[in-house]
Each structure stands twice: as structure tokens, then as C-alpha cells.
GROMACS .gro file of C-alpha atoms in nm:
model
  180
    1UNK     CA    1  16.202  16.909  10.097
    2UNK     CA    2  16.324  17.207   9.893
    3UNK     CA    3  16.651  17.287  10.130
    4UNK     CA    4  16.722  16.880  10.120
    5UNK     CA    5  16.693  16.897   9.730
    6UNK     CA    6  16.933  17.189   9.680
    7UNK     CA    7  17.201  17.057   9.949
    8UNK     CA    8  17.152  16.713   9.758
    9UNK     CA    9  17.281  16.854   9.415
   10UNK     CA   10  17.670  16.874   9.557
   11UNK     CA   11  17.626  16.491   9.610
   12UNK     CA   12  17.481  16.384   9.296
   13UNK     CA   13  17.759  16.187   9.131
   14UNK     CA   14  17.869  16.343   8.808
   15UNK     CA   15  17.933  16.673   9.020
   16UNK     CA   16  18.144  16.443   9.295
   17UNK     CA   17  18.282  16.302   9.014
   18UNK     CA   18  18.467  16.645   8.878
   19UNK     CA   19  18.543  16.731   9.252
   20UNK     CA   20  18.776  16.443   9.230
   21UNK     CA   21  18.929  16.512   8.930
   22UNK     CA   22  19.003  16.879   9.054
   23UNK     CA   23  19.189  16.738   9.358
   24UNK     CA   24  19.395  16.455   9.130
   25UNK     CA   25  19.500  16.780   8.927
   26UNK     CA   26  19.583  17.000   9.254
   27UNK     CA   27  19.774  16.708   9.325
   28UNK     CA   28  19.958  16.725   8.993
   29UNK     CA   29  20.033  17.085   9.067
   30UNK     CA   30  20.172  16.926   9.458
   31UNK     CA   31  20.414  16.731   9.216
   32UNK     CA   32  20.479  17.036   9.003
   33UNK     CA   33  20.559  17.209   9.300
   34UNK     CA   34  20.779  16.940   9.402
   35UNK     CA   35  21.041  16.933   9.064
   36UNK     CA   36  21.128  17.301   9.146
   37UNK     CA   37  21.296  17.186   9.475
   38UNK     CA   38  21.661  17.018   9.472
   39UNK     CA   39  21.624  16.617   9.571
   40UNK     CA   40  21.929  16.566   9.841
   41UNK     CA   41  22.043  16.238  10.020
   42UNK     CA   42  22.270  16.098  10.263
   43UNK     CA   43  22.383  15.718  10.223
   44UNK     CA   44  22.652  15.534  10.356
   45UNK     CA   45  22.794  15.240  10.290
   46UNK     CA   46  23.058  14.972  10.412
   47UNK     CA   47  23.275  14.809  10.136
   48UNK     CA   48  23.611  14.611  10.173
   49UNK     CA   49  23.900  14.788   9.961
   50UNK     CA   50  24.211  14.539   9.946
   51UNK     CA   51  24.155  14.370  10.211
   52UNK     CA   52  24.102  14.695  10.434
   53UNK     CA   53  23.745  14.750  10.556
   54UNK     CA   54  23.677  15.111  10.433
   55UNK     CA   55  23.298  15.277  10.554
   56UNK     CA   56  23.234  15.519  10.221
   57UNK     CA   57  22.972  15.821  10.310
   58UNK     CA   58  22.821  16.030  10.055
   59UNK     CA   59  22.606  16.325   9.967
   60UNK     CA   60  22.358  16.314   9.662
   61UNK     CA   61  22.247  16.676   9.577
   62UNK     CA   62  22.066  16.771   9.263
   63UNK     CA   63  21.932  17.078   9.084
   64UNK     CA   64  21.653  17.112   8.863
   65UNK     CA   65  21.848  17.327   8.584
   66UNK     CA   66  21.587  17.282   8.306
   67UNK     CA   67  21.313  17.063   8.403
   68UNK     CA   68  21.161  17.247   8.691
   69UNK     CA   69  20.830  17.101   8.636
   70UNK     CA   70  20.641  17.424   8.449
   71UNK     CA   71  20.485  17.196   8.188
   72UNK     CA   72  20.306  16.961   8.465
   73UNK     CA   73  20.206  17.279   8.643
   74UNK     CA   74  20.076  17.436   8.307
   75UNK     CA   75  19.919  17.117   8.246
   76UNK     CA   76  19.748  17.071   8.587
   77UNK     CA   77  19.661  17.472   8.581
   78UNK     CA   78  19.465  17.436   8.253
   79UNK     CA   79  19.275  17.089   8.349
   80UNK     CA   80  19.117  17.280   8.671
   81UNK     CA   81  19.058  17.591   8.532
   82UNK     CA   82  18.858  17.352   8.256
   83UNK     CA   83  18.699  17.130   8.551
   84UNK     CA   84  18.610  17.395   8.738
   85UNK     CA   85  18.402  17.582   8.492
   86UNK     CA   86  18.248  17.254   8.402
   87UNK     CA   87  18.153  17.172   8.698
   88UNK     CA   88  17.996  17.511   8.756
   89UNK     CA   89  17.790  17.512   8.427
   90UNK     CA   90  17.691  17.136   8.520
   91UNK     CA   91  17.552  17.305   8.875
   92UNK     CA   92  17.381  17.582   8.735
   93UNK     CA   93  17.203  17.333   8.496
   94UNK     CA   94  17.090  17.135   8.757
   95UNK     CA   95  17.035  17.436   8.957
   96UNK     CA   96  16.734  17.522   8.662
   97UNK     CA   97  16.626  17.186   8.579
   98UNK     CA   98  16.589  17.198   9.001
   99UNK     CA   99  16.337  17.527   8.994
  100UNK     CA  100  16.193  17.414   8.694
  101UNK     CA  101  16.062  17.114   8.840
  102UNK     CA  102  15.994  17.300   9.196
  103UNK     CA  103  15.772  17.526   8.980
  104UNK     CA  104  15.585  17.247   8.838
  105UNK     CA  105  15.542  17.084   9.172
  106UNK     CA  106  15.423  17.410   9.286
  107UNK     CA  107  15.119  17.427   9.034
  108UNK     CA  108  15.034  17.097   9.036
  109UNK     CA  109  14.998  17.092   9.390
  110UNK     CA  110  14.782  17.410   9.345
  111UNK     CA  111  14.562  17.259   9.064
  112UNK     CA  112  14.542  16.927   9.314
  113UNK     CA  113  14.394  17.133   9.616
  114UNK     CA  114  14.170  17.310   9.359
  115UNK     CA  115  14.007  16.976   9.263
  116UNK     CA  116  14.006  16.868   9.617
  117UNK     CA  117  13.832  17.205   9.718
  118UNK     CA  118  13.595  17.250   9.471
  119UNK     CA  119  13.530  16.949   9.240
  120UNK     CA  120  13.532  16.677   9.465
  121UNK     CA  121  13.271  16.825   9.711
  122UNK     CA  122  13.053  16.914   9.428
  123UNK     CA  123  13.065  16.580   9.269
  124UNK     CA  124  12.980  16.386   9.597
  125UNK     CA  125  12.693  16.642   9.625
  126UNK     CA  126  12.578  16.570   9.279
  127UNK     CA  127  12.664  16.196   9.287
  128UNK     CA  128  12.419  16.199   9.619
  129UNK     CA  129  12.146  16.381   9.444
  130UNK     CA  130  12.166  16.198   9.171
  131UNK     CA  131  12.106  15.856   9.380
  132UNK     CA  132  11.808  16.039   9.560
  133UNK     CA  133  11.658  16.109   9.240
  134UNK     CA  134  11.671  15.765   9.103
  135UNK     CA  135  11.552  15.644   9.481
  136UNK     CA  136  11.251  15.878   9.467
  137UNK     CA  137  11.180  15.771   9.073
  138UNK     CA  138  11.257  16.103   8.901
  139UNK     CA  139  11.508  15.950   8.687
  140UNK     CA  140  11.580  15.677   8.514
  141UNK     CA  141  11.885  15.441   8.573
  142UNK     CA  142  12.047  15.549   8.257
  143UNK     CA  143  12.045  15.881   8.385
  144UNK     CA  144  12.152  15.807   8.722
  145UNK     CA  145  12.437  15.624   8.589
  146UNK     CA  146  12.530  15.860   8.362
  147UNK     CA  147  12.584  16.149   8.664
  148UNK     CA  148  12.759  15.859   8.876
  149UNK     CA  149  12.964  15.829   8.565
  150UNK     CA  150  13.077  16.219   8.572
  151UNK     CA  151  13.139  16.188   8.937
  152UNK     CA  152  13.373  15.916   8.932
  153UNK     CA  153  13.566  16.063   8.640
  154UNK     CA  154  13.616  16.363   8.909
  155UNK     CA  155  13.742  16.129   9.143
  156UNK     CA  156  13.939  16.000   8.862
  157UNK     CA  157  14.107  16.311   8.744
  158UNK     CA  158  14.174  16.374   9.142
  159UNK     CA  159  14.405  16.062   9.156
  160UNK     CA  160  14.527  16.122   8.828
  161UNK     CA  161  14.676  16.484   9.005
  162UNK     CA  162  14.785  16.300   9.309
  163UNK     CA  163  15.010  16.043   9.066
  164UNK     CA  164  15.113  16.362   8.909
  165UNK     CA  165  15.213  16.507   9.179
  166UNK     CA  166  15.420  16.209   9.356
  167UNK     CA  167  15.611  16.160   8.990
  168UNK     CA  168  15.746  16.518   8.997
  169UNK     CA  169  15.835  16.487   9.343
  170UNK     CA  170  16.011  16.162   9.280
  171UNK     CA  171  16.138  16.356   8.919
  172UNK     CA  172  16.260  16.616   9.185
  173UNK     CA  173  16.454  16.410   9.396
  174UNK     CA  174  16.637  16.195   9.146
  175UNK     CA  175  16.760  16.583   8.917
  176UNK     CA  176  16.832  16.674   9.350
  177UNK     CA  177  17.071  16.355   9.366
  178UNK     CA  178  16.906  16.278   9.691
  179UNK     CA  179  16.736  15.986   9.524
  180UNK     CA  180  17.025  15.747   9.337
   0.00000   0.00000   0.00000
């Protein structure tokens, strides 16, 4: 799951949502681009002149003498240099949240097979020996409830750790973007 929740961050929406604005500014910078070039045409057109029909050609050619489009370019320049190192702080903030939470995961997984190892086994033992106390008249019922008692609040804690452990994998996925 780790390599799906690190390629899922480039899809989370606010990051897709800056990748678009970057391209409407490169566009900008197309039309920038675009003003520093002449415009030219060819048109014709037929026309009656006294009675004569007369076909009139021309030629449209024009220079951009002052407005060459620098101030769109400037403009378009500054937006994705802006967008660009938002976009990069926004990744490398999800990038932490991301290993923050993978560390969590990490222990709490640890601390889960702990319980499973160690404290589970040892409550089932003493949760049996308890019973075959109680069976054989050693202890009272009080007593025999009050050890059943401890070993359910093992099992207890145990699915506690396993809830734990499912909402920071579900916390993962959703800071990942793979879960929208």
C-alpha cells in the first residue's frame, strides 16, 4: 500500500487542481507569444462600381509596434512561478503528513502483533485456569469472574488496536488521495 499511497498524492484534487491552473497560464504565455507576431490576411471581394462589376483584392498586414504582449507574458510568468512553488510546498506537506501517518501505522501495527503475541495467549491461558479453578472449587465465582473480567478486557484492548489500526490506514489513504 505504501507505493499506491505516494503515487496517489499527484491525484489528490487540490494538487490537480494547481496543475490546471499552471497549464491555463502556459497558455496565457501561448497568447503572449502570439501578440509578438504580425496578424496578415488575404480577402477578396466582388462589388459593383457604376454599373461595372469590379473584383477588389486586398492584403491586411499588421505590426505589433507597442503592444507586443510583454505584460500578459510578465503576467502569466509570475502566476506559474507562484503556482508552481505552491504546488510544491502543498506536496511536500502532504509528503510529511504521508510518513507521519506511515510511521504511526508502523507502531501500531507493532504494538497490535505485541498484544496478539503475548497478551492474548496469556489471557486465554489464564482465562482457562481460571475456569478450572472454579470447576475444581478452589475459587469462588466472584473470583472467577473477576479473572474472566481481565481476560476479556485483553481481548478488548486487542480490538481496540485492530480499529486503530484500520482508522490510520483509512486516515492514510484519504491524506494519499487514493481514497476521495
Amino acid at each position: 500500500p505504501k507505493d499506491t499511497w505516494r503515487q496517489g498524492l499527484d491525484a489528490r484534487p487540490d494538487l490537480a487542481a494547481i496543475d490546471a491552473q499552471i497549464r491555463q497560464e502556459e497558455a496565457h504565455l501561448g497568447l503572449a507569444d502570439g501578440l509578438t507576431r504580425p496578424e496578415w490576411g488575404v480577402g477578396a471581394r466582388y462589388d459593383r462600381d457604376e454599373g461595372d462589376h469590379v473584383l477588389v483584392a486586398g492584403l491586411t498586414l499588421s505590426l505589433p509596434a507597442f503592444n507586443k504582449g510583454q505584460d500578459i507574458r510578465a503576467d502569466a510568468l509570475a502566476r506559474i512561478a507562484t503556482l508552481r512553488l505552491e504546488r510544491e510546498v502543498l506536496t511536500s506537506s502532504w509528503v510529511l503528513r504521508l510518513r507521519a501517518a506511515e510511521a504511526v501505522l508502523t507502531l501500531q501495527r507493532q504494538a497490535l502483533d505485541r498484544l496478539v503475541r503475548e497478551a492474548e495467549p496469556a489471557a486465554a491461558d489464564n482465562d482457562s485456569l481460571a475456569r478450572q479453578s472454579y470447576d475444581a472449587g478452589q475459587i469462588s465465582a466472584v473470583e472467577w469472574l473477576v479473572l474472566r473480567r481481565e481476560a476479556l478486557q485483553v481481548r478488548r484492548e486487542i480490538l481496540d488496536r485492530y480499529r486503530d489500526v484500520a482508522a490510520t490506514a483509512v486516515q492514510l489513504s484519504a491524506i494519499a488521495g487514493v481514497l476521495q
